[in-house]
Tab-separated table of C-alpha atoms in Angstrom:
chain	number	residue	atom	x	y	z
H	1	MET	CA	24.655	-16.142	7.727
H	2	ASN	CA	21.564	-17.830	9.123
H	3	ILE	CA	19.333	-15.243	10.764
H	4	SER	CA	16.236	-16.362	12.640
H	5	SER	CA	12.927	-14.747	11.729
H	6	GLY	CA	12.907	-13.013	15.107
H	7	ALA	CA	16.226	-11.357	14.340
H	8	TYR	CA	15.306	-10.130	10.859
H	9	LEU	CA	13.735	-6.776	11.743
H	10	PRO	CA	16.411	-5.898	14.317
H	11	ARG	CA	19.050	-6.566	11.670
H	12	VAL	CA	17.210	-4.362	9.161
H	13	TRP	CA	17.062	-1.658	11.819
H	14	ALA	CA	20.752	-1.930	12.735
H	15	GLY	CA	21.870	-2.108	9.123
H	16	SER	CA	19.770	0.859	8.039
H	17	GLN	CA	20.711	3.093	10.969
H	18	PHE	CA	24.348	2.203	11.679
H	19	SER	CA	26.190	0.098	9.091
H	20	PRO	CA	25.108	-1.879	6.008
H	21	LYS	CA	27.381	-4.681	7.257
H	22	LEU	CA	24.701	-5.399	9.848
H	23	LEU	CA	21.906	-5.908	7.296
H	24	PRO	CA	20.470	-9.438	6.868
H	25	SER	CA	22.412	-11.511	4.367
H	26	TYR	CA	19.146	-12.551	2.774
H	27	ILE	CA	15.957	-10.649	2.042
H	28	LYS	CA	12.638	-12.033	3.197
H	29	PRO	CA	9.907	-9.434	2.661
H	30	LEU	CA	7.126	-9.451	5.208
H	31	SER	CA	4.447	-8.576	2.641
H	32	ALA	CA	3.898	-8.982	-1.090
H	33	HIS	CA	1.912	-6.493	-3.145
H	34	VAL	CA	0.540	-7.930	-6.384
H	35	LYS	CA	-1.071	-6.062	-9.247
H	36	LEU	CA	-3.017	-8.501	-11.397
H	37	THR	CA	-4.260	-5.572	-13.486
H	38	GLU	CA	-3.495	-1.879	-13.914
H	39	ASN	CA	-6.949	-1.160	-15.333
H	40	CYS	CA	-9.392	0.889	-13.275
H	41	GLN	CA	-12.890	2.267	-13.851
H	42	ALA	CA	-12.527	5.231	-11.491
H	43	ARG	CA	-11.369	8.554	-12.960
H	44	CYS	CA	-9.317	10.010	-10.129
H	45	VAL	CA	-7.917	13.500	-10.680
H	46	SER	CA	-4.642	12.506	-9.011
H	47	CYS	CA	-4.022	9.477	-11.215
H	48	ASP	CA	-3.830	8.663	-14.913
H	49	TYR	CA	-4.312	4.892	-14.800
H	50	TRP	CA	-7.819	5.206	-16.213
H	51	LYS	CA	-6.536	7.036	-19.307
H	52	THR	CA	-4.872	3.870	-20.615
H	53	ARG	CA	-6.176	0.424	-21.514
H	54	TRP	CA	-3.577	-1.889	-19.980
H	55	LYS	CA	-2.839	-5.434	-21.083
H	56	ASP	CA	-2.664	-7.884	-18.196
H	57	GLY	CA	0.582	-9.822	-18.603
H	58	ILE	CA	0.077	-12.420	-15.870
H	59	ASP	CA	-2.355	-15.108	-16.975
H	60	THR	CA	-4.495	-17.187	-14.638
H	61	ASN	CA	-2.092	-20.107	-14.227
H	62	ARG	CA	0.921	-17.874	-13.567
H	63	ALA	CA	-1.086	-15.859	-11.063
H	64	ILE	CA	-2.044	-19.040	-9.202
H	65	ALA	CA	1.566	-20.197	-9.187
H	66	LEU	CA	2.701	-16.760	-7.967
H	67	VAL	CA	0.331	-16.834	-4.993
H	68	ASN	CA	1.653	-20.290	-4.131
H	69	GLU	CA	5.266	-19.095	-4.441
H	70	ILE	CA	4.590	-16.211	-2.081
H	71	GLU	CA	3.066	-18.591	0.442
H	72	GLU	CA	5.985	-21.023	0.136
H	73	LEU	CA	8.417	-18.191	0.830
H	74	GLY	CA	6.776	-17.652	4.192
H	75	ILE	CA	5.633	-14.107	3.384
H	76	GLY	CA	2.895	-13.415	5.897
H	77	ALA	CA	0.741	-10.820	4.139
H	78	LEU	CA	-0.532	-10.783	0.567
H	79	ARG	CA	-1.972	-7.526	-0.770
H	80	PHE	CA	-3.809	-7.221	-4.103
H	81	THR	CA	-3.667	-3.718	-5.532
H	82	GLY	CA	-4.162	-2.190	-8.960
H	83	GLY	CA	-5.668	-0.636	-10.927
H	84	GLU	CA	-8.771	-2.231	-9.539
H	85	PRO	CA	-8.286	-5.911	-8.581
H	86	LEU	CA	-11.986	-6.794	-8.922
H	87	ILE	CA	-11.864	-5.967	-12.631
H	88	ARG	CA	-9.916	-9.216	-13.189
H	89	LYS	CA	-12.595	-11.691	-14.222
H	90	ASP	CA	-10.518	-14.574	-12.850
H	91	PHE	CA	-9.699	-12.914	-9.529
H	92	PHE	CA	-11.802	-15.227	-7.369
H	93	GLU	CA	-10.772	-18.243	-9.451
H	94	ILE	CA	-7.132	-17.409	-8.631
H	95	LEU	CA	-7.958	-17.241	-4.930
H	96	LYS	CA	-9.887	-20.506	-5.063
H	97	ARG	CA	-7.373	-22.531	-7.072
H	98	SER	CA	-4.291	-21.305	-5.217
H	99	ARG	CA	-3.256	-21.839	-1.603
H	100	ALA	CA	-4.473	-18.367	-0.691
H	101	ASP	CA	-6.358	-19.720	2.316
H	102	ARG	CA	-3.018	-20.439	4.010
H	103	PHE	CA	-2.226	-16.747	4.437
H	104	LYS	CA	-3.115	-15.276	7.779
H	105	ARG	CA	-3.843	-11.966	6.109
H	106	ILE	CA	-4.962	-11.172	2.554
H	107	ILE	CA	-5.717	-7.549	1.756
H	108	ILE	CA	-7.536	-6.222	-1.273
H	109	GLN	CA	-7.048	-2.541	-2.085
H	110	THR	CA	-10.186	-1.494	-3.955
H	111	ASN	CA	-12.059	1.607	-5.036
H	112	GLY	CA	-15.177	-0.111	-3.700
H	113	LEU	CA	-17.281	0.404	-6.822
H	114	LEU	CA	-17.678	-3.360	-7.378
H	115	LEU	CA	-17.929	-4.482	-3.755
H	116	LYS	CA	-21.722	-4.581	-3.776
H	117	ARG	CA	-21.814	-6.587	-7.000
H	118	PHE	CA	-19.243	-9.113	-5.753
H	119	GLN	CA	-20.243	-9.124	-2.096
H	120	GLN	CA	-20.917	-12.862	-1.985
H	121	GLN	CA	-17.620	-13.778	-3.635
H	122	VAL	CA	-15.677	-11.463	-1.353
H	123	ASN	CA	-17.442	-12.757	1.746
H	124	ASP	CA	-16.812	-16.391	0.743
H	125	SER	CA	-13.146	-15.761	-0.114
H	126	PRO	CA	-10.083	-15.988	2.151
H	127	ILE	CA	-9.709	-12.191	1.974
H	128	THR	CA	-9.312	-10.896	5.513
H	129	ASN	CA	-8.960	-7.145	4.937
H	130	VAL	CA	-10.789	-4.851	2.527
H	131	ASN	CA	-9.143	-1.457	2.082
H	132	VAL	CA	-11.404	1.011	0.310
H	133	SER	CA	-10.016	4.204	-1.234
H	134	ILE	CA	-12.157	7.032	0.124
H	135	ASP	CA	-10.639	10.514	0.309
H	136	GLY	CA	-13.378	12.668	1.836
H	137	MET	CA	-17.066	13.121	2.398
H	138	ARG	CA	-19.549	12.575	-0.443
H	139	GLU	CA	-19.084	15.674	-2.616
H	140	SER	CA	-15.329	16.015	-2.119
H	141	ASN	CA	-14.658	12.313	-2.548
H	142	ASP	CA	-16.679	12.052	-5.768
H	143	ARG	CA	-14.896	15.102	-7.150
H	144	ILE	CA	-11.468	13.632	-6.343
H	145	ARG	CA	-12.372	10.161	-7.593
H	146	GLY	CA	-14.101	11.413	-10.719
H	147	ILE	CA	-17.234	9.295	-10.331
H	148	GLU	CA	-20.600	10.672	-9.224
H	149	GLY	CA	-22.101	8.353	-6.640
H	150	TYR	CA	-18.724	6.778	-5.768
H	151	PHE	CA	-19.000	7.535	-2.036
H	152	ASP	CA	-22.485	6.052	-1.639
H	153	LEU	CA	-21.757	2.981	-3.763
H	154	ALA	CA	-18.552	2.250	-1.819
H	155	LEU	CA	-20.417	2.500	1.489
H	156	GLU	CA	-23.160	0.203	0.198
H	157	GLY	CA	-20.493	-2.338	-0.658
H	158	ILE	CA	-18.869	-1.990	2.759
H	159	HIS	CA	-22.217	-2.569	4.486
H	160	ALA	CA	-22.591	-5.813	2.524
H	161	LEU	CA	-19.310	-7.276	3.807
H	162	ARG	CA	-19.270	-9.917	6.509
H	163	ASN	CA	-16.358	-10.879	8.782
H	164	LYS	CA	-13.856	-8.642	7.000
H	165	GLN	CA	-11.678	-5.940	8.523
H	166	VAL	CA	-12.487	-2.762	6.604
H	167	THR	CA	-10.126	0.184	6.293
H	168	PHE	CA	-10.643	3.575	4.661
H	169	SER	CA	-7.501	4.389	2.666
H	170	VAL	CA	-7.362	8.191	2.618
H	171	THR	CA	-4.944	10.280	0.576
H	172	LEU	CA	-4.282	13.428	2.578
H	173	ASN	CA	-5.117	16.404	0.363
H	174	GLY	CA	-6.330	19.980	0.333
H	175	ILE	CA	-9.834	19.398	-1.020
H	176	SER	CA	-11.036	17.226	1.859
H	177	ALA	CA	-8.588	18.311	4.602
H	178	LYS	CA	-11.175	20.085	6.737
H	179	GLU	CA	-13.689	17.237	6.689
H	180	LEU	CA	-11.341	14.432	7.733
H	181	GLY	CA	-12.843	14.426	11.223
H	182	ASP	CA	-16.282	13.813	9.752
H	183	LEU	CA	-14.853	11.034	7.569
H	184	ALA	CA	-13.329	9.409	10.643
H	185	GLU	CA	-16.816	9.339	12.219
H	186	VAL	CA	-18.224	7.652	9.096
H	187	ALA	CA	-15.457	5.071	9.235
H	188	HIS	CA	-16.151	4.441	12.911
H	189	SER	CA	-19.881	4.024	12.182
H	190	VAL	CA	-19.165	1.097	9.844
H	191	GLY	CA	-16.472	-0.432	12.042
H	192	ALA	CA	-13.602	0.629	9.770
H	193	HIS	CA	-10.077	1.755	10.535
H	194	ILE	CA	-8.343	4.624	8.717
H	195	GLU	CA	-4.974	4.493	7.008
H	196	PHE	CA	-3.531	7.316	4.975
H	197	ASN	CA	-1.333	8.007	1.994
H	198	ILE	CA	0.678	11.130	1.249
H	199	LEU	CA	0.637	12.764	-2.187
H	200	SER	CA	3.748	12.119	-4.269
H	201	ARG	CA	4.962	13.514	-7.580
H	202	ASN	CA	7.399	10.696	-8.377
H	203	LEU	CA	5.090	7.735	-8.971
H	204	PHE	CA	4.613	6.697	-12.591
H	205	PHE	CA	0.846	6.301	-12.264
H	206	LEU	CA	0.523	9.839	-10.924
H	207	LYS	CA	2.755	11.400	-13.577
H	208	ASN	CA	-0.065	13.080	-15.481
H	209	GLY	CA	-2.431	13.495	-12.550
H	210	ASP	CA	-3.543	16.898	-11.341
H	211	ILE	CA	-1.552	16.845	-8.105
H	212	ALA	CA	-1.527	20.649	-7.965
H	213	SER	CA	-5.299	20.823	-7.416
H	214	LEU	CA	-4.988	18.477	-4.457
H	215	TRP	CA	-1.974	20.021	-2.761
H	216	PRO	CA	-3.022	21.563	0.600
H	217	ASP	CA	-2.483	25.241	1.400
H	218	ARG	CA	-1.343	26.437	4.810
H	219	SER	CA	-4.742	26.224	6.494
H	220	ASN	CA	-5.350	22.771	5.072
H	221	VAL	CA	-1.933	21.600	6.235
H	222	ALA	CA	-2.922	22.663	9.740
H	223	ALA	CA	-6.184	20.680	9.444
H	224	ILE	CA	-4.295	17.598	8.222
H	225	GLU	CA	-1.793	17.939	11.062
H	226	GLU	CA	-4.608	18.123	13.606
H	227	PHE	CA	-6.319	15.063	12.109
H	228	VAL	CA	-3.192	12.935	12.110
H	229	ARG	CA	-2.149	14.054	15.606
H	230	ASP	CA	-5.450	14.270	17.493
H	231	ILE	CA	-7.744	11.799	15.763
H	232	LEU	CA	-5.376	9.139	14.434
H	233	LYS	CA	-2.986	9.594	17.391
H	234	ARG	CA	0.109	9.181	15.230
H	235	PRO	CA	3.614	9.640	16.694
H	236	ARG	CA	4.968	13.191	16.911
H	237	TYR	CA	7.813	12.512	14.470
H	238	GLU	CA	5.260	11.325	11.873
H	239	VAL	CA	3.104	14.419	12.337
H	240	ASP	CA	6.183	16.644	12.018
H	241	TYR	CA	7.207	14.922	8.797
H	242	ILE	CA	3.781	15.387	7.199
H	243	GLN	CA	3.608	19.036	8.255
H	244	SER	CA	7.076	19.725	6.876
H	245	TYR	CA	6.458	17.775	3.661
H	246	TYR	CA	3.204	19.538	2.779
H	247	SER	CA	4.597	22.913	3.802
H	248	GLY	CA	7.409	22.529	1.262
H	249	SER	CA	10.267	22.689	3.755
H	250	SER	CA	11.956	19.454	2.577
H	251	PRO	CA	11.951	17.204	5.668
H	252	GLU	CA	14.975	15.026	6.320
H	253	GLU	CA	14.358	11.696	4.669
H	254	PRO	CA	15.135	8.566	6.717
H	255	PRO	CA	16.863	5.536	5.168
H	256	CYS	CA	14.235	3.686	3.135
H	257	VAL	CA	13.761	0.121	4.373
H	258	LEU	CA	10.953	-0.934	2.023
H	259	GLY	CA	13.275	-3.165	0.001
H	260	TYR	CA	13.537	-5.398	3.045
H	261	LEU	CA	9.876	-5.219	4.044
H	262	GLN	CA	7.840	-5.389	0.843
H	263	VAL	CA	8.081	-6.825	-2.655
H	264	PHE	CA	5.913	-5.513	-5.499
H	265	VAL	CA	4.813	-7.488	-8.567
H	266	LEU	CA	3.313	-5.459	-11.415
H	267	SER	CA	0.739	-6.767	-13.890
H	268	ASN	CA	3.375	-7.170	-16.605
H	269	GLY	CA	5.373	-9.479	-14.345
H	270	ASP	CA	7.988	-6.934	-13.272
H	271	VAL	CA	9.282	-7.239	-9.732
H	272	LEU	CA	10.099	-4.101	-7.738
H	273	THR	CA	11.961	-3.749	-4.450
H	274	GLY	CA	8.993	-2.127	-2.746
H	275	CYS	CA	9.672	1.053	-4.756
H	276	TYR	CA	7.754	2.351	-7.760
H	277	PRO	CA	10.229	4.999	-9.009
H	278	LEU	CA	13.143	2.524	-9.329
H	279	PRO	CA	13.462	0.047	-12.227
H	280	ALA	CA	12.404	-3.584	-12.015
H	281	VAL	CA	14.982	-6.103	-10.794
H	282	GLY	CA	13.436	-9.103	-12.528
H	283	SER	CA	10.273	-10.617	-13.968
H	284	ILE	CA	8.152	-13.507	-12.712
H	285	LEU	CA	7.470	-14.324	-16.385
H	286	LYS	CA	11.149	-15.300	-16.707
H	287	SER	CA	12.173	-16.396	-13.192
H	288	SER	CA	10.664	-17.605	-9.954
H	289	LEU	CA	10.039	-15.028	-7.265
H	290	ARG	CA	12.511	-16.833	-5.010
H	291	GLU	CA	15.274	-16.496	-7.617
H	292	ILE	CA	14.605	-12.777	-7.913
H	293	LEU	CA	14.555	-12.193	-4.146
H	294	GLU	CA	17.853	-14.074	-3.829
H	295	SER	CA	19.500	-12.201	-6.716
H	296	ASP	CA	22.314	-9.677	-6.422
H	297	ALA	CA	20.154	-7.178	-8.342
H	298	TYR	CA	17.444	-7.244	-5.653
H	299	ARG	CA	19.870	-7.015	-2.753
H	300	GLN	CA	21.932	-4.229	-4.315
H	301	GLN	CA	18.866	-2.124	-5.050
H	302	ALA	CA	17.447	-2.666	-1.552
H	303	GLU	CA	20.764	-1.446	-0.131
H	304	ALA	CA	20.746	1.548	-2.499
H	305	MET	CA	17.305	2.483	-1.191
H	306	ILE	CA	18.682	2.607	2.336
H	307	ARG	CA	21.311	5.055	1.023
H	308	ARG	CA	18.457	6.999	-0.632
H	309	GLU	CA	19.871	6.532	-4.120
H	310	CYS	CA	16.460	6.993	-5.686
H	311	PRO	CA	14.174	9.776	-7.001
H	312	GLY	CA	12.328	9.789	-3.697
H	313	CYS	CA	8.670	9.200	-2.861
H	314	THR	CA	6.405	8.946	0.177
H	315	CYS	CA	5.678	5.215	-0.128
H	316	GLY	CA	6.084	3.465	3.184
H	317	ILE	CA	7.507	6.546	4.849
H	318	GLU	CA	5.918	5.557	8.185
H	319	SER	CA	7.971	2.341	8.241
H	320	SER	CA	11.228	4.125	7.534
H	321	LEU	CA	10.415	6.777	10.131
H	322	ALA	CA	9.575	4.065	12.676
H	323	MET	CA	12.967	2.447	12.058
H	324	LYS	CA	14.725	5.757	12.493
H	325	ASN	CA	12.847	6.396	15.733
H	326	ALA	CA	13.160	2.847	16.999
H	327	VAL	CA	13.817	3.983	20.550
H	328	SER	CA	10.119	4.814	20.781
H	329	SER	CA	7.371	2.224	20.961
H	330	ALA	CA	6.461	3.099	17.380
H	331	PHE	CA	9.142	0.670	16.207
H	332	PHE	CA	6.836	-2.164	17.042
H	333	GLU	CA	4.257	-0.850	14.579
H	334	LEU	CA	6.315	-2.673	11.963
H	335	LYS	CA	4.467	-5.780	13.136
H	336	ARG	CA	1.584	-4.649	10.956
H	337	PHE	CA	3.380	-6.226	7.995
H	338	VAL	CA	2.739	-9.622	9.523
H	339	PRO	CA	-0.750	-10.910	10.430
H	340	GLY	CA	-2.476	-8.545	12.828
H	341	PRO	CA	-4.253	-5.188	12.893
H	342	LEU	CA	-3.409	-2.771	10.155
H	343	GLY	CA	-1.749	0.514	10.802
H	344	ILE	CA	-1.135	3.107	8.135
H	345	ASN	CA	0.214	1.800	4.889
H	346	HIS	CA	1.114	3.222	1.527
H	347	GLY	CA	-0.062	1.033	-1.214
């Protein structure tokens, strides 16, 4: 079945909401998330990445080839996550030697601690979007991120950027819940957008994190709800989901469409169907990314995600909720996976 690019999202919507027979016969993710390293110098209380010294499995040449493969597949958005991407000493070499400049949008998800040091390289690179993990105002953020001076250093790095779209990536939590309005004003003052993540207990890199200390109580849930509804102006169904989720009332989970929208590549070469809790469906150290995307293993797992045959997580929940509520204008927010302004995103 030959489905035009314009029909792809409608087919994902129809197949996820009505019958799997309506799903696209091929999978063409709209964004690729690549981890060149899992190492990170922050010491976040919610995460245990920093407790391990990880070995980067993708060498420079394979990383260059991978970026080129992603571009050849017509995937519109390339997102570098981690760990901390700027720890890779060859990061800018990879961007320079690959066809990265052909992407209309390249996002780097960073803790911001190295932005000031590498400001010139970032500014001269084809990176279009810089997403900085900031969870609250100075004291709260530094407590959550485990580094004294984190907040100020990240802001210094942001101020040094030129011609980049900056976004504050905020994990909604109880420690900073009541200062989110103030954080939004800081973001506005530096010309940044805000996206948010929701705490999850089923991600491998959060397994030994202190999620309990971050979980919001009733009053903090109310503050988070107000922030998402009144300041970020998110759809009502999204606000309701967050309120229900943090209140412990087990919201109804929509079919997960991430397998059709995103592909993840970990630093050891493993390829995931946009889902961290599920096992890898291949490795770029053994196969091309195209071969993996066209494999039965990838398609079958993407279909299983729609049936919610997984441990569950909050990754990409806004996309799945938008699909479920496609009768509202929020459906068109899915366009953020292709070049254009960013909305909220779980990375």
